[in-house]
Tab-separated table of C-alpha atoms in Angstrom:
chain	number	residue	atom	x	y	z
A	1	MET	CA	21.901	-176.882	276.905
A	2	ALA	CA	22.853	-179.210	279.705
A	3	GLY	CA	26.351	-179.701	278.428
A	4	THR	CA	28.165	-182.578	279.990
A	5	THR	CA	31.472	-181.490	278.592
A	6	ILE	CA	33.340	-178.774	280.361
A	7	LEU	CA	35.921	-176.840	278.449
A	8	ARG	CA	38.884	-175.948	280.596
A	9	PHE	CA	41.179	-173.011	280.235
A	10	GLU	CA	43.867	-171.367	282.274
A	11	GLY	CA	44.850	-167.804	282.925
A	12	HIS	CA	43.105	-164.482	283.072
A	13	ASN	CA	43.779	-163.461	279.526
A	14	TYR	CA	41.150	-163.963	276.810
A	15	LEU	CA	38.456	-164.272	279.459
A	16	ARG	CA	35.918	-162.274	277.471
A	17	GLN	CA	36.119	-164.269	274.292
A	18	ARG	CA	35.935	-167.558	276.162
A	19	LEU	CA	32.835	-166.491	278.022
A	20	LEU	CA	31.328	-165.109	274.817
A	21	LEU	CA	32.008	-168.293	272.875
A	22	ALA	CA	30.685	-170.343	275.780
A	23	THR	CA	27.465	-168.336	275.717
A	24	LEU	CA	27.042	-168.689	271.971
A	25	SER	CA	27.875	-172.378	271.868
A	26	GLY	CA	26.056	-173.242	275.093
A	27	LYS	CA	29.089	-174.988	276.490
A	28	THR	CA	30.145	-174.844	280.088
A	29	VAL	CA	33.564	-173.432	280.674
A	30	ARG	CA	35.953	-173.598	283.581
A	31	ILE	CA	38.834	-171.181	283.839
A	32	ASP	CA	41.552	-171.889	286.383
A	33	ASN	CA	44.624	-170.066	287.533
A	34	ILE	CA	43.330	-166.548	287.252
A	35	ARG	CA	46.242	-164.513	288.559
A	36	PRO	CA	47.285	-167.033	291.210
A	37	GLU	CA	50.718	-165.476	291.559
A	38	ASP	CA	49.422	-162.073	292.386
A	39	GLU	CA	49.858	-161.605	296.122
A	40	ASP	CA	47.905	-158.408	296.492
A	41	ASN	CA	45.013	-158.967	294.160
A	42	PRO	CA	44.702	-162.553	293.103
A	43	GLY	CA	41.787	-163.737	291.042
A	44	LEU	CA	39.276	-161.805	289.032
A	45	THR	CA	39.575	-158.064	288.646
A	46	ASP	CA	36.684	-155.692	289.120
A	47	TYR	CA	36.120	-155.337	285.399
A	48	GLU	CA	36.117	-159.073	284.825
A	49	ALA	CA	33.592	-159.546	287.609
A	50	SER	CA	31.570	-156.730	286.112
A	51	PHE	CA	31.624	-158.437	282.736
A	52	LEU	CA	30.312	-161.625	284.337
A	53	ARG	CA	27.479	-159.629	285.894
A	54	LEU	CA	26.671	-158.155	282.503
A	55	LEU	CA	26.473	-161.652	281.052
A	56	GLU	CA	24.079	-162.584	283.835
A	57	LYS	CA	21.908	-159.635	282.850
A	58	VAL	CA	21.664	-160.438	279.152
A	59	THR	CA	21.094	-164.143	279.626
A	60	ASN	CA	18.576	-166.196	281.499
A	61	GLY	CA	19.464	-169.191	283.599
A	62	CYS	CA	23.209	-168.959	283.502
A	63	SER	CA	25.259	-169.843	286.515
A	64	VAL	CA	28.562	-168.423	287.608
A	65	GLU	CA	30.601	-170.038	290.323
A	66	ILE	CA	33.655	-168.231	291.541
A	67	SER	CA	36.043	-169.890	293.951
A	68	TYR	CA	36.801	-168.305	297.300
A	69	THR	CA	40.075	-166.868	296.077
A	70	GLY	CA	38.581	-165.783	292.779
A	71	THR	CA	41.155	-167.684	290.815
A	72	THR	CA	38.667	-170.148	289.348
A	73	VAL	CA	35.453	-169.461	287.485
A	74	VAL	CA	32.924	-171.994	286.285
A	75	TYR	CA	30.433	-170.507	283.861
A	76	ARG	CA	27.402	-172.383	282.660
A	77	PRO	CA	25.692	-170.281	279.998
A	78	GLY	CA	21.990	-169.643	279.793
A	79	VAL	CA	19.682	-168.444	277.071
A	80	ILE	CA	20.473	-165.060	275.531
A	81	ILE	CA	17.414	-162.944	276.202
A	82	GLY	CA	18.497	-159.397	275.437
A	83	GLY	CA	15.935	-156.701	276.183
A	84	LYS	CA	16.423	-153.486	278.077
A	85	ILE	CA	19.592	-153.501	280.125
A	86	HIS	CA	21.537	-150.933	282.083
A	87	HIS	CA	25.122	-151.525	283.062
A	88	ASP	CA	27.621	-149.363	284.899
A	89	CYS	CA	31.107	-150.184	283.698
A	90	PRO	CA	33.947	-149.712	286.177
A	91	PRO	CA	36.391	-147.008	285.078
A	92	SER	CA	39.254	-149.511	285.031
A	93	ARG	CA	38.230	-150.473	281.498
A	94	ALA	CA	36.516	-148.571	278.731
A	95	ILE	CA	32.899	-149.262	277.799
A	96	SER	CA	34.080	-151.006	274.641
A	97	TYR	CA	35.545	-153.813	276.702
A	98	PHE	CA	32.008	-154.673	277.736
A	99	LEU	CA	30.241	-153.624	274.570
A	100	GLU	CA	32.327	-155.578	272.056
A	101	PRO	CA	31.113	-159.017	273.138
A	102	MET	CA	27.581	-157.653	273.383
A	103	ILE	CA	27.682	-156.582	269.742
A	104	ALA	CA	28.435	-160.176	268.820
A	105	LEU	CA	25.868	-161.587	271.228
A	106	ALA	CA	22.928	-159.256	270.649
A	107	PRO	CA	21.886	-160.502	267.165
A	108	PHE	CA	21.291	-163.954	268.660
A	109	ALA	CA	19.117	-162.824	271.541
A	110	LYS	CA	15.455	-163.608	272.053
A	111	THR	CA	14.402	-159.969	271.975
A	112	PRO	CA	16.254	-156.977	270.519
A	113	MET	CA	18.852	-155.714	272.928
A	114	MET	CA	18.635	-152.168	274.185
A	115	LEU	CA	21.693	-151.515	276.231
A	116	THR	CA	22.621	-148.405	278.171
A	117	MET	CA	26.124	-148.315	279.579
A	118	THR	CA	28.077	-145.768	281.539
A	119	GLY	CA	31.806	-145.455	281.960
A	120	VAL	CA	34.899	-144.479	280.001
A	121	THR	CA	34.264	-143.896	276.292
A	122	ASN	CA	37.790	-143.354	274.965
A	123	ASP	CA	41.143	-144.592	276.163
A	124	ASN	CA	44.256	-146.124	274.684
A	125	VAL	CA	43.831	-149.657	275.983
A	126	ASP	CA	40.459	-150.495	274.507
A	127	VAL	CA	38.966	-149.544	271.215
A	128	SER	CA	37.064	-146.284	271.411
A	129	ILE	CA	33.314	-146.003	271.165
A	130	ASP	CA	33.764	-143.954	268.002
A	131	THR	CA	35.594	-146.782	266.294
A	132	LEU	CA	32.921	-149.253	267.320
A	133	ARG	CA	30.285	-146.954	265.903
A	134	THR	CA	31.967	-145.986	262.656
A	135	VAL	CA	33.981	-149.111	261.863
A	136	LEU	CA	32.618	-152.176	263.590
A	137	LEU	CA	28.877	-151.601	263.320
A	138	PRO	CA	28.839	-150.857	259.565
A	139	GLN	CA	30.557	-154.198	259.054
A	140	LEU	CA	27.586	-156.021	260.543
A	141	LYS	CA	25.613	-155.103	257.432
A	142	ARG	CA	27.752	-157.481	255.430
A	143	TYR	CA	26.434	-160.282	257.584
A	144	GLY	CA	22.836	-159.228	257.195
A	145	ILE	CA	22.425	-157.305	260.433
A	146	GLU	CA	21.230	-153.928	259.313
A	147	ASP	CA	17.904	-152.540	260.334
A	148	SER	CA	17.561	-150.475	263.465
A	149	ILE	CA	21.102	-150.957	264.641
A	150	GLU	CA	22.159	-147.949	266.642
A	151	LEU	CA	24.949	-146.707	268.848
A	152	LYS	CA	24.523	-143.326	270.426
A	153	ILE	CA	27.110	-141.520	272.499
A	154	SER	CA	25.045	-139.372	274.811
A	155	LYS	CA	27.862	-138.404	277.164
A	156	ARG	CA	31.616	-138.491	276.882
A	157	GLY	CA	33.742	-140.026	279.570
A	158	ALA	CA	37.492	-139.667	279.548
A	159	PRO	CA	39.688	-141.702	281.863
A	160	PRO	CA	40.300	-141.932	284.760
A	161	LEU	CA	36.802	-141.160	286.037
A	162	GLY	CA	34.692	-141.746	282.991
A	163	GLY	CA	31.133	-140.605	283.359
A	164	GLY	CA	30.234	-141.207	279.742
A	165	GLU	CA	27.052	-142.812	278.588
A	166	ILE	CA	26.151	-144.751	275.467
A	167	PHE	CA	23.065	-146.419	274.106
A	168	PHE	CA	23.265	-149.475	271.913
A	169	ARG	CA	20.410	-151.151	270.120
A	170	SER	CA	20.703	-154.235	267.998
A	171	PRO	CA	18.162	-156.131	265.941
A	172	ILE	CA	17.856	-159.888	266.176
A	173	ILE	CA	18.415	-162.216	263.286
A	174	ARG	CA	17.977	-165.900	262.658
A	175	THR	CA	21.093	-166.664	260.674
A	176	LEU	CA	24.037	-164.696	259.380
A	177	LYS	CA	24.652	-164.165	255.708
A	178	PRO	CA	27.756	-165.672	254.155
A	179	LEU	CA	30.565	-163.309	253.326
A	180	GLN	CA	33.320	-163.428	250.767
A	181	TYR	CA	35.154	-160.196	250.847
A	182	THR	CA	38.636	-159.956	249.462
A	183	THR	CA	38.667	-156.933	247.163
A	184	GLU	CA	40.449	-154.103	248.873
A	185	GLY	CA	39.835	-151.355	246.336
A	186	GLN	CA	41.340	-147.919	246.683
A	187	ILE	CA	40.717	-145.411	249.380
A	188	LYS	CA	38.172	-142.841	248.331
A	189	ARG	CA	37.655	-140.825	251.455
A	190	ILE	CA	38.782	-140.311	255.013
A	191	ARG	CA	36.491	-139.399	257.828
A	192	GLY	CA	37.166	-138.762	261.463
A	193	ILE	CA	35.874	-137.566	264.774
A	194	ALA	CA	37.788	-135.460	267.226
A	195	TYR	CA	36.128	-135.011	270.544
A	196	ALA	CA	37.021	-132.725	273.405
A	197	THR	CA	35.493	-132.620	276.816
A	198	ARG	CA	36.358	-130.328	279.706
A	199	VAL	CA	39.244	-128.884	277.698
A	200	SER	CA	39.352	-125.989	275.287
A	201	PRO	CA	37.510	-126.778	272.030
A	202	SER	CA	40.602	-125.580	270.202
A	203	MET	CA	42.338	-128.777	271.285
A	204	ALA	CA	40.037	-130.744	269.013
A	205	ASN	CA	40.433	-128.238	266.190
A	206	ARG	CA	44.207	-128.245	266.385
A	207	THR	CA	44.262	-132.047	266.392
A	208	VAL	CA	42.092	-132.085	263.307
A	209	GLU	CA	44.231	-129.550	261.467
A	210	ALA	CA	47.428	-131.515	262.039
A	211	ALA	CA	45.900	-134.800	260.919
A	212	ARG	CA	44.240	-133.185	257.915
A	213	SER	CA	47.385	-131.586	256.614
A	214	LEU	CA	49.120	-134.971	256.566
A	215	LEU	CA	46.248	-136.792	254.877
A	216	THR	CA	45.119	-134.272	252.272
A	217	ARG	CA	48.311	-134.892	250.319
A	218	TYR	CA	46.735	-138.161	249.218
A	219	ILE	CA	43.136	-137.292	248.807
A	220	PRO	CA	41.075	-134.109	249.054
A	221	ASP	CA	38.064	-135.826	250.580
A	222	VAL	CA	39.144	-135.662	254.196
A	223	TYR	CA	36.537	-134.540	256.643
A	224	ILE	CA	36.980	-134.703	260.373
A	225	TYR	CA	34.143	-133.710	262.655
A	226	THR	CA	34.842	-131.990	265.887
A	227	ASP	CA	32.604	-132.957	268.709
A	228	VAL	CA	32.787	-130.725	271.734
A	229	TYR	CA	30.841	-131.710	274.807
A	230	LYS	CA	29.633	-129.235	277.348
A	231	GLY	CA	27.915	-129.250	280.694
A	232	ALA	CA	26.246	-132.442	281.792
A	233	GLU	CA	27.384	-134.332	278.710
A	234	SER	CA	31.056	-133.844	279.321
A	235	GLY	CA	31.724	-136.587	281.819
A	236	LYS	CA	33.924	-136.422	284.879
A	237	SER	CA	37.443	-136.042	283.506
A	238	PRO	CA	39.021	-133.822	280.887
A	239	GLY	CA	40.214	-135.400	277.686
A	240	TYR	CA	40.324	-135.347	273.935
A	241	ALA	CA	40.870	-137.962	271.270
A	242	LEU	CA	40.898	-138.488	267.535
A	243	THR	CA	39.499	-141.374	265.518
A	244	LEU	CA	40.183	-141.693	261.787
A	245	VAL	CA	38.512	-143.981	259.275
A	246	ALA	CA	39.601	-144.532	255.683
A	247	GLU	CA	36.973	-145.913	253.344
A	248	SER	CA	37.737	-147.583	250.037
A	249	ASN	CA	35.575	-147.761	246.941
A	250	THR	CA	34.746	-151.348	247.838
A	251	GLY	CA	33.569	-150.379	251.306
A	252	VAL	CA	36.641	-151.392	253.255
A	253	LEU	CA	36.974	-149.500	256.524
A	254	LEU	CA	40.410	-149.024	258.039
A	255	SER	CA	40.762	-147.120	261.262
A	256	SER	CA	43.176	-145.611	263.716
A	257	GLU	CA	42.699	-143.760	266.946
A	258	CYS	CA	44.536	-142.096	269.746
A	259	ALA	CA	43.449	-140.525	273.000
A	260	PHE	CA	45.143	-138.019	275.222
A	261	GLN	CA	46.202	-139.468	278.526
A	262	PRO	CA	47.795	-137.401	281.261
A	263	ARG	CA	50.950	-138.777	282.749
A	264	SER	CA	50.410	-137.531	286.268
A	265	LYS	CA	49.693	-139.974	289.038
A	266	SER	CA	47.005	-137.711	290.443
A	267	GLY	CA	44.741	-139.346	287.919
A	268	SER	CA	44.348	-142.572	289.784
A	269	ALA	CA	43.897	-141.101	293.220
A	270	PRO	CA	40.110	-140.885	293.308
A	271	MET	CA	39.720	-144.428	292.080
A	272	ASP	CA	38.987	-146.624	294.993
A	273	VAL	CA	40.725	-149.930	295.448
A	274	ASP	CA	41.938	-150.654	292.012
A	275	GLN	CA	41.958	-154.374	291.521
A	276	ASP	CA	44.884	-154.648	289.264
A	277	GLU	CA	47.003	-152.190	291.090
A	278	ALA	CA	49.531	-154.951	291.086
A	279	PHE	CA	50.276	-154.221	287.484
A	280	THR	CA	51.258	-150.759	288.479
A	281	LYS	CA	53.241	-152.052	291.359
A	282	SER	CA	55.367	-154.399	289.389
A	283	ASN	CA	55.755	-151.947	286.572
A	284	GLY	CA	55.879	-148.890	288.726
A	285	ALA	CA	59.516	-148.149	288.234
A	286	ALA	CA	59.416	-148.517	284.506
A	287	ALA	CA	56.121	-146.783	284.002
A	288	GLY	CA	57.194	-143.736	285.918
A	289	GLN	CA	54.090	-142.374	287.549
A	290	GLY	CA	51.743	-144.631	285.679
A	291	GLU	CA	48.166	-144.546	286.742
A	292	GLY	CA	46.566	-147.672	288.029
A	293	GLY	CA	45.088	-150.461	286.040
A	294	VAL	CA	45.653	-151.786	282.594
A	295	SER	CA	46.823	-148.487	281.187
A	296	SER	CA	50.154	-149.144	282.842
A	297	MET	CA	50.616	-151.882	280.254
A	298	LEU	CA	50.875	-149.282	277.532
A	299	VAL	CA	54.336	-148.793	276.147
A	300	ASN	CA	53.863	-145.456	274.455
A	301	ASP	CA	53.527	-142.162	276.181
A	302	TYR	CA	50.175	-140.597	275.428
A	303	SER	CA	50.690	-137.328	277.228
A	304	PHE	CA	51.233	-135.392	274.047
A	305	PRO	CA	52.830	-132.003	274.548
A	306	THR	CA	50.548	-130.475	271.924
A	307	PRO	CA	47.307	-131.599	270.283
A	308	GLU	CA	49.116	-131.426	266.951
A	309	ASP	CA	51.306	-134.309	268.068
A	310	LEU	CA	48.252	-136.400	268.769
A	311	GLY	CA	46.826	-135.542	265.375
A	312	VAL	CA	50.004	-136.508	263.565
A	313	ARG	CA	50.341	-139.724	265.548
A	314	THR	CA	46.815	-140.777	264.663
A	315	ALA	CA	47.263	-139.912	261.000
A	316	ARG	CA	50.469	-141.927	260.876
A	317	LEU	CA	48.743	-144.836	262.548
A	318	LEU	CA	46.147	-144.677	259.804
A	319	LEU	CA	48.859	-144.762	257.148
A	320	GLN	CA	50.346	-147.768	258.897
A	321	GLU	CA	46.978	-149.490	258.793
A	322	ILE	CA	46.501	-148.581	255.129
A	323	ARG	CA	49.872	-150.063	254.298
A	324	LYS	CA	48.933	-153.323	256.021
A	325	GLY	CA	45.942	-153.526	253.729
A	326	GLY	CA	43.163	-156.072	253.910
A	327	THR	CA	39.397	-155.728	253.804
A	328	VAL	CA	39.155	-155.808	257.567
A	329	ASP	CA	41.285	-153.690	259.886
A	330	SER	CA	43.137	-154.947	262.949
A	331	VAL	CA	40.562	-154.005	265.545
A	332	SER	CA	37.673	-155.708	263.746
A	333	GLN	CA	39.410	-158.946	262.875
A	334	TRP	CA	37.914	-160.790	265.816
A	335	LEU	CA	34.314	-159.990	264.894
A	336	ASN	CA	34.753	-161.026	261.287
A	337	VAL	CA	36.485	-164.229	262.253
A	338	LEU	CA	33.735	-165.026	264.716
A	339	PHE	CA	30.886	-164.240	262.342
A	340	LEU	CA	32.470	-166.238	259.539
A	341	ALA	CA	32.652	-169.219	261.865
A	342	LEU	CA	29.039	-168.719	262.932
A	343	GLY	CA	27.927	-168.130	259.363
A	344	PRO	CA	25.974	-170.520	257.143
A	345	GLU	CA	27.473	-173.793	255.985
A	346	ASP	CA	29.199	-172.128	253.135
A	347	VAL	CA	32.659	-170.827	252.425
A	348	GLY	CA	33.396	-167.503	254.061
A	349	LYS	CA	36.428	-165.485	253.226
A	350	VAL	CA	38.087	-162.231	254.277
A	351	ARG	CA	41.417	-160.600	253.610
A	352	ILE	CA	43.327	-159.144	256.520
A	353	GLY	CA	46.527	-157.176	256.819
A	354	ASN	CA	48.274	-159.383	259.323
A	355	LEU	CA	47.122	-161.514	262.204
A	356	THR	CA	47.180	-159.796	265.560
A	357	PRO	CA	48.060	-161.885	268.642
A	358	PHE	CA	44.498	-161.324	269.832
A	359	THR	CA	43.066	-162.790	266.641
A	360	ILE	CA	45.420	-165.757	266.777
A	361	GLN	CA	44.075	-166.706	270.176
A	362	TYR	CA	40.563	-166.024	268.944
A	363	LEU	CA	41.082	-168.520	266.127
A	364	ARG	CA	42.250	-171.099	268.643
A	365	ASP	CA	39.334	-170.505	270.947
A	366	ILE	CA	36.890	-170.650	268.047
A	367	LYS	CA	38.351	-174.030	267.229
A	368	SER	CA	37.862	-175.291	270.782
A	369	PHE	CA	34.298	-174.025	271.101
A	370	LEU	CA	32.872	-174.221	267.620
A	371	GLY	CA	35.213	-176.731	266.001
A	372	VAL	CA	35.967	-174.439	263.099
A	373	THR	CA	39.452	-174.418	261.658
A	374	PHE	CA	40.356	-171.569	259.388
A	375	LYS	CA	42.499	-171.898	256.333
A	376	ILE	CA	45.115	-169.196	256.653
A	377	LYS	CA	46.776	-168.374	253.414
A	378	PRO	CA	49.197	-165.518	252.862
A	379	ASP	CA	48.883	-163.604	249.638
A	380	PRO	CA	52.417	-162.674	248.646
A	381	GLU	CA	51.136	-160.193	246.092
A	382	ASN	CA	50.464	-157.494	248.650
A	383	ARG	CA	51.522	-159.230	251.834
A	384	THR	CA	48.055	-159.777	253.189
A	385	VAL	CA	46.512	-162.909	254.639
A	386	ILE	CA	43.343	-164.585	253.436
A	387	LEU	CA	41.238	-166.350	256.019
A	388	THR	CA	38.819	-168.955	254.760
A	389	CYS	CA	36.466	-171.183	256.694
A	390	LEU	CA	33.346	-173.237	256.457
A	391	GLY	CA	30.625	-171.802	258.661
A	392	THR	CA	28.819	-173.839	261.280
A	393	GLY	CA	25.360	-172.720	260.207
A	394	TYR	CA	24.641	-171.241	263.604
A	395	THR	CA	20.972	-170.386	264.088
A	396	ASN	CA	19.345	-168.219	266.661
A	397	VAL	CA	17.105	-170.754	268.338
A	398	ASN	CA	15.716	-168.132	270.661
A	399	LYS	CA	14.103	-166.084	267.946
A	400	ASN	CA	10.466	-166.875	267.369
A	401	VAL	CA	9.570	-168.007	263.915
A	402	GLN	CA	6.960	-165.760	262.394
B	1	LEU	CA	60.154	-169.551	238.767
B	2	ALA	CA	56.449	-170.228	238.970
B	3	ARG	CA	57.135	-173.503	240.677
B	4	ALA	CA	59.438	-171.907	243.156
B	5	GLU	CA	56.774	-169.357	243.894
B	6	THR	CA	54.090	-171.926	244.592
B	7	ALA	CA	56.531	-173.879	246.694
B	8	PHE	CA	57.253	-170.765	248.650
B	9	LYS	CA	53.574	-170.016	249.055
B	10	THR	CA	52.643	-173.457	250.285
B	11	ARG	CA	55.504	-173.529	252.690
B	12	LYS	CA	54.487	-170.229	254.124
B	13	ARG	CA	50.891	-171.324	254.463
B	14	VAL	CA	51.868	-174.371	256.410
B	15	ASN	CA	53.890	-172.186	258.692
B	16	LEU	CA	51.047	-169.832	259.439
B	17	MET	CA	48.541	-172.593	260.046
B	18	HIS	CA	51.082	-174.299	262.214
B	19	LEU	CA	51.770	-171.117	264.083
B	20	VAL	CA	48.132	-170.588	264.904
B	21	TYR	CA	46.909	-174.072	265.614
B	22	GLN	CA	49.839	-176.170	266.737
B	23	SER	CA	52.369	-174.151	268.609
B	24	GLU	CA	50.207	-172.984	271.452
B	25	GLU	CA	52.950	-173.074	274.050
B	26	ASN	CA	55.704	-171.127	272.450
B	27	MET	CA	53.782	-168.189	271.069
B	28	GLY	CA	55.153	-164.773	271.612
B	29	ILE	CA	52.014	-163.567	273.344
B	30	ASP	CA	52.654	-165.480	276.514
B	31	GLY	CA	56.311	-164.626	276.454
B	32	GLY	CA	56.213	-161.880	279.024
B	33	GLU	CA	54.991	-163.954	281.870
B	34	GLU	CA	57.448	-166.777	281.613
B	35	GLU	CA	60.559	-164.697	281.817
B	36	GLU	CA	61.332	-165.012	285.465
B	37	SER	CA	62.617	-168.209	286.887
B	38	GLU	CA	60.390	-169.642	289.508
B	39	GLU	CA	62.023	-171.531	292.298
B	40	ASP	CA	60.663	-173.217	295.315
B	41	VAL	CA	62.644	-172.540	298.425
B	42	GLU	CA	62.586	-175.074	301.191
B	43	GLU	CA	61.626	-173.472	304.449
B	44	GLY	CA	61.212	-175.516	307.549
B	45	GLY	CA	60.282	-178.604	305.600
B	46	LEU	CA	56.516	-178.338	305.535
B	47	PHE	CA	55.864	-175.213	303.559
B	48	ARG	CA	57.240	-174.051	300.340
B	49	VAL	CA	57.547	-170.419	299.623
B	50	LYS	CA	57.082	-169.664	296.023
B	51	LYS	CA	59.180	-166.820	294.755
B	52	ARG	CA	57.060	-164.131	293.298
B	53	LYS	CA	57.186	-163.763	289.592
B	54	VAL	CA	57.984	-160.294	288.525
B	55	GLN	CA	56.175	-159.179	285.476
B	56	LYS	CA	58.650	-157.204	283.515
B	57	SER	CA	57.309	-156.691	280.068
B	58	ARG	CA	54.583	-154.279	279.269
B	59	SER	CA	52.407	-155.040	276.343
B	60	LEU	CA	48.796	-154.822	275.353
B	61	ALA	CA	49.079	-158.470	274.341
B	62	LEU	CA	48.938	-159.292	278.031
B	63	VAL	CA	45.667	-157.431	278.376
B	64	ASP	CA	42.336	-158.648	277.063
B	65	THR	CA	41.937	-156.171	274.220
B	66	CYS	CA	41.867	-156.371	270.459
B	67	LYS	CA	43.920	-153.239	270.136
B	68	VAL	CA	47.539	-153.571	269.194
B	69	GLU	CA	49.867	-150.831	270.197
B	70	VAL	CA	52.138	-149.505	267.509
B	71	LEU	CA	55.309	-148.192	269.056
B	72	ALA	CA	55.883	-144.514	268.566
B	73	GLY	CA	59.310	-145.326	267.185
B	74	ASP	CA	57.813	-147.370	264.375
B	75	LEU	CA	55.882	-144.367	263.160
B	76	VAL	CA	58.884	-142.129	262.669
B	77	GLU	CA	59.324	-143.456	259.144
B	78	TRP	CA	56.156	-141.639	258.141
B	79	GLY	CA	58.072	-138.427	258.449
B	80	GLU	CA	59.990	-139.330	255.310
B	81	GLU	CA	58.814	-138.342	251.900
B	82	ASP	CA	59.651	-141.678	250.228
B	83	ASN	CA	57.541	-143.656	252.635
B	84	LEU	CA	54.648	-141.267	252.285
B	85	GLU	CA	54.864	-141.508	248.499
B	86	SER	CA	54.977	-145.299	248.540
B	87	LEU	CA	51.401	-145.377	249.754
B	88	ARG	CA	49.934	-143.243	247.022
B	89	HIS	CA	48.782	-146.159	244.867
B	90	ARG	CA	46.361	-147.195	247.586
B	91	PHE	CA	44.283	-144.082	247.022
B	92	ILE	CA	41.694	-143.495	244.368
B	93	THR	CA	43.450	-140.296	243.417
B	94	ALA	CA	46.563	-142.216	242.445
B	95	LYS	CA	46.947	-140.683	238.980
B	96	PRO	CA	45.065	-137.405	238.559
B	97	ASN	CA	47.177	-135.173	240.767
B	98	PRO	CA	50.676	-136.531	241.145
B	99	GLU	CA	52.105	-133.344	242.544
B	100	ASN	CA	50.462	-132.217	245.691
B	101	GLY	CA	53.058	-130.841	248.032
B	102	GLU	CA	52.347	-130.550	251.664
């Protein structure tokens, strides 16, 4: 693992995927110019530092060097060990920000990962825990990761204070299975989860009703669970959100989600020194009374006047996603692209609706770390894109051979 | 016609591959940060004061997340019957019950 080559990158964006790919490939990475222009809070943010600490916990023998100003990080990965880990995520990002890379990392650990995390479970910046559980995890089965995979939401945590808790367990595997998955099929059912915490349970019910009435025109099999949390399980802030998943007869999962987010500035008050307050500062005028952190980067207003509005918005987002098509929805593109590249030395193929900017950069970073170039071919028939690649035959060297 | 179609396809493929792997600098994702002009002002000879870049645009593309925000305005079209109907073929119930008013 003593890599002599150092991969260099610039900028704070895409930090997670670069660190993840570095860990998987065993390559040392150096990232410069992390917010050098930011006078108030240059360098790493609290959540980025927290993510680095999480990486230190799940690996053995890694080294992280951060420059005095925090604008440069040198990360030399160690061995992925997994095991029992507890991590408190800062409320500036949702738990998913930290969990997503762990889902990709855990199958290649030495021992099965059992991860408990606390923090925000649903917001509009990151993917919600519900989507990870109902959309991302089932997709792992296609790659041969199936037994004893689990994601439990024991407590809900709405922004800004969070207070949610999740438990994630992943099995370990030696190699991934190849995947060729391009048949979209037709949508046979729609499922969903509406949660409410520290608000009236009717908020969740009203959200569900509005979304249902829009979706049942297509298909009668629409079932949306309502999940109301009480007492100790309800986290520190009030909130409600809706997640919808459409499933096709070929097993395609397409999702949409939306969370309620109050507009008031009182929300950010209890948060102590918010690292990326600068975002708010520079956007303050435009964002109105935006709360601190990355949520000020959101363009839409998520302070819905009624829960029905949230329900309709989410249902429409689902229709939008259905129209895009593909066998993989926008929020799970990155995982599929990554696992195809790590897959066996065989042709892997998926169909996607359209490339998101995040996935485009992921493809580039995969090329720099793993040397895999994807063939990207649009299918004019239904305006989807087919991604094809030859896997690298990545093997989990940490797993003991029985 | 078939030839034109393949020609069109191949051209488009090249474009997408090119977009992803070659044109790293001029991608739309970094657009927001480069908007402001950055000028060095001479001050007393020794030091240069760098004008602060003002980040104007707001977009999830500038944040490390796989989520893409769909603008609320782009969803308005789903209020129209024609658009809603155009999606019906994607559902397994495409034929059995054509009339199913809201």
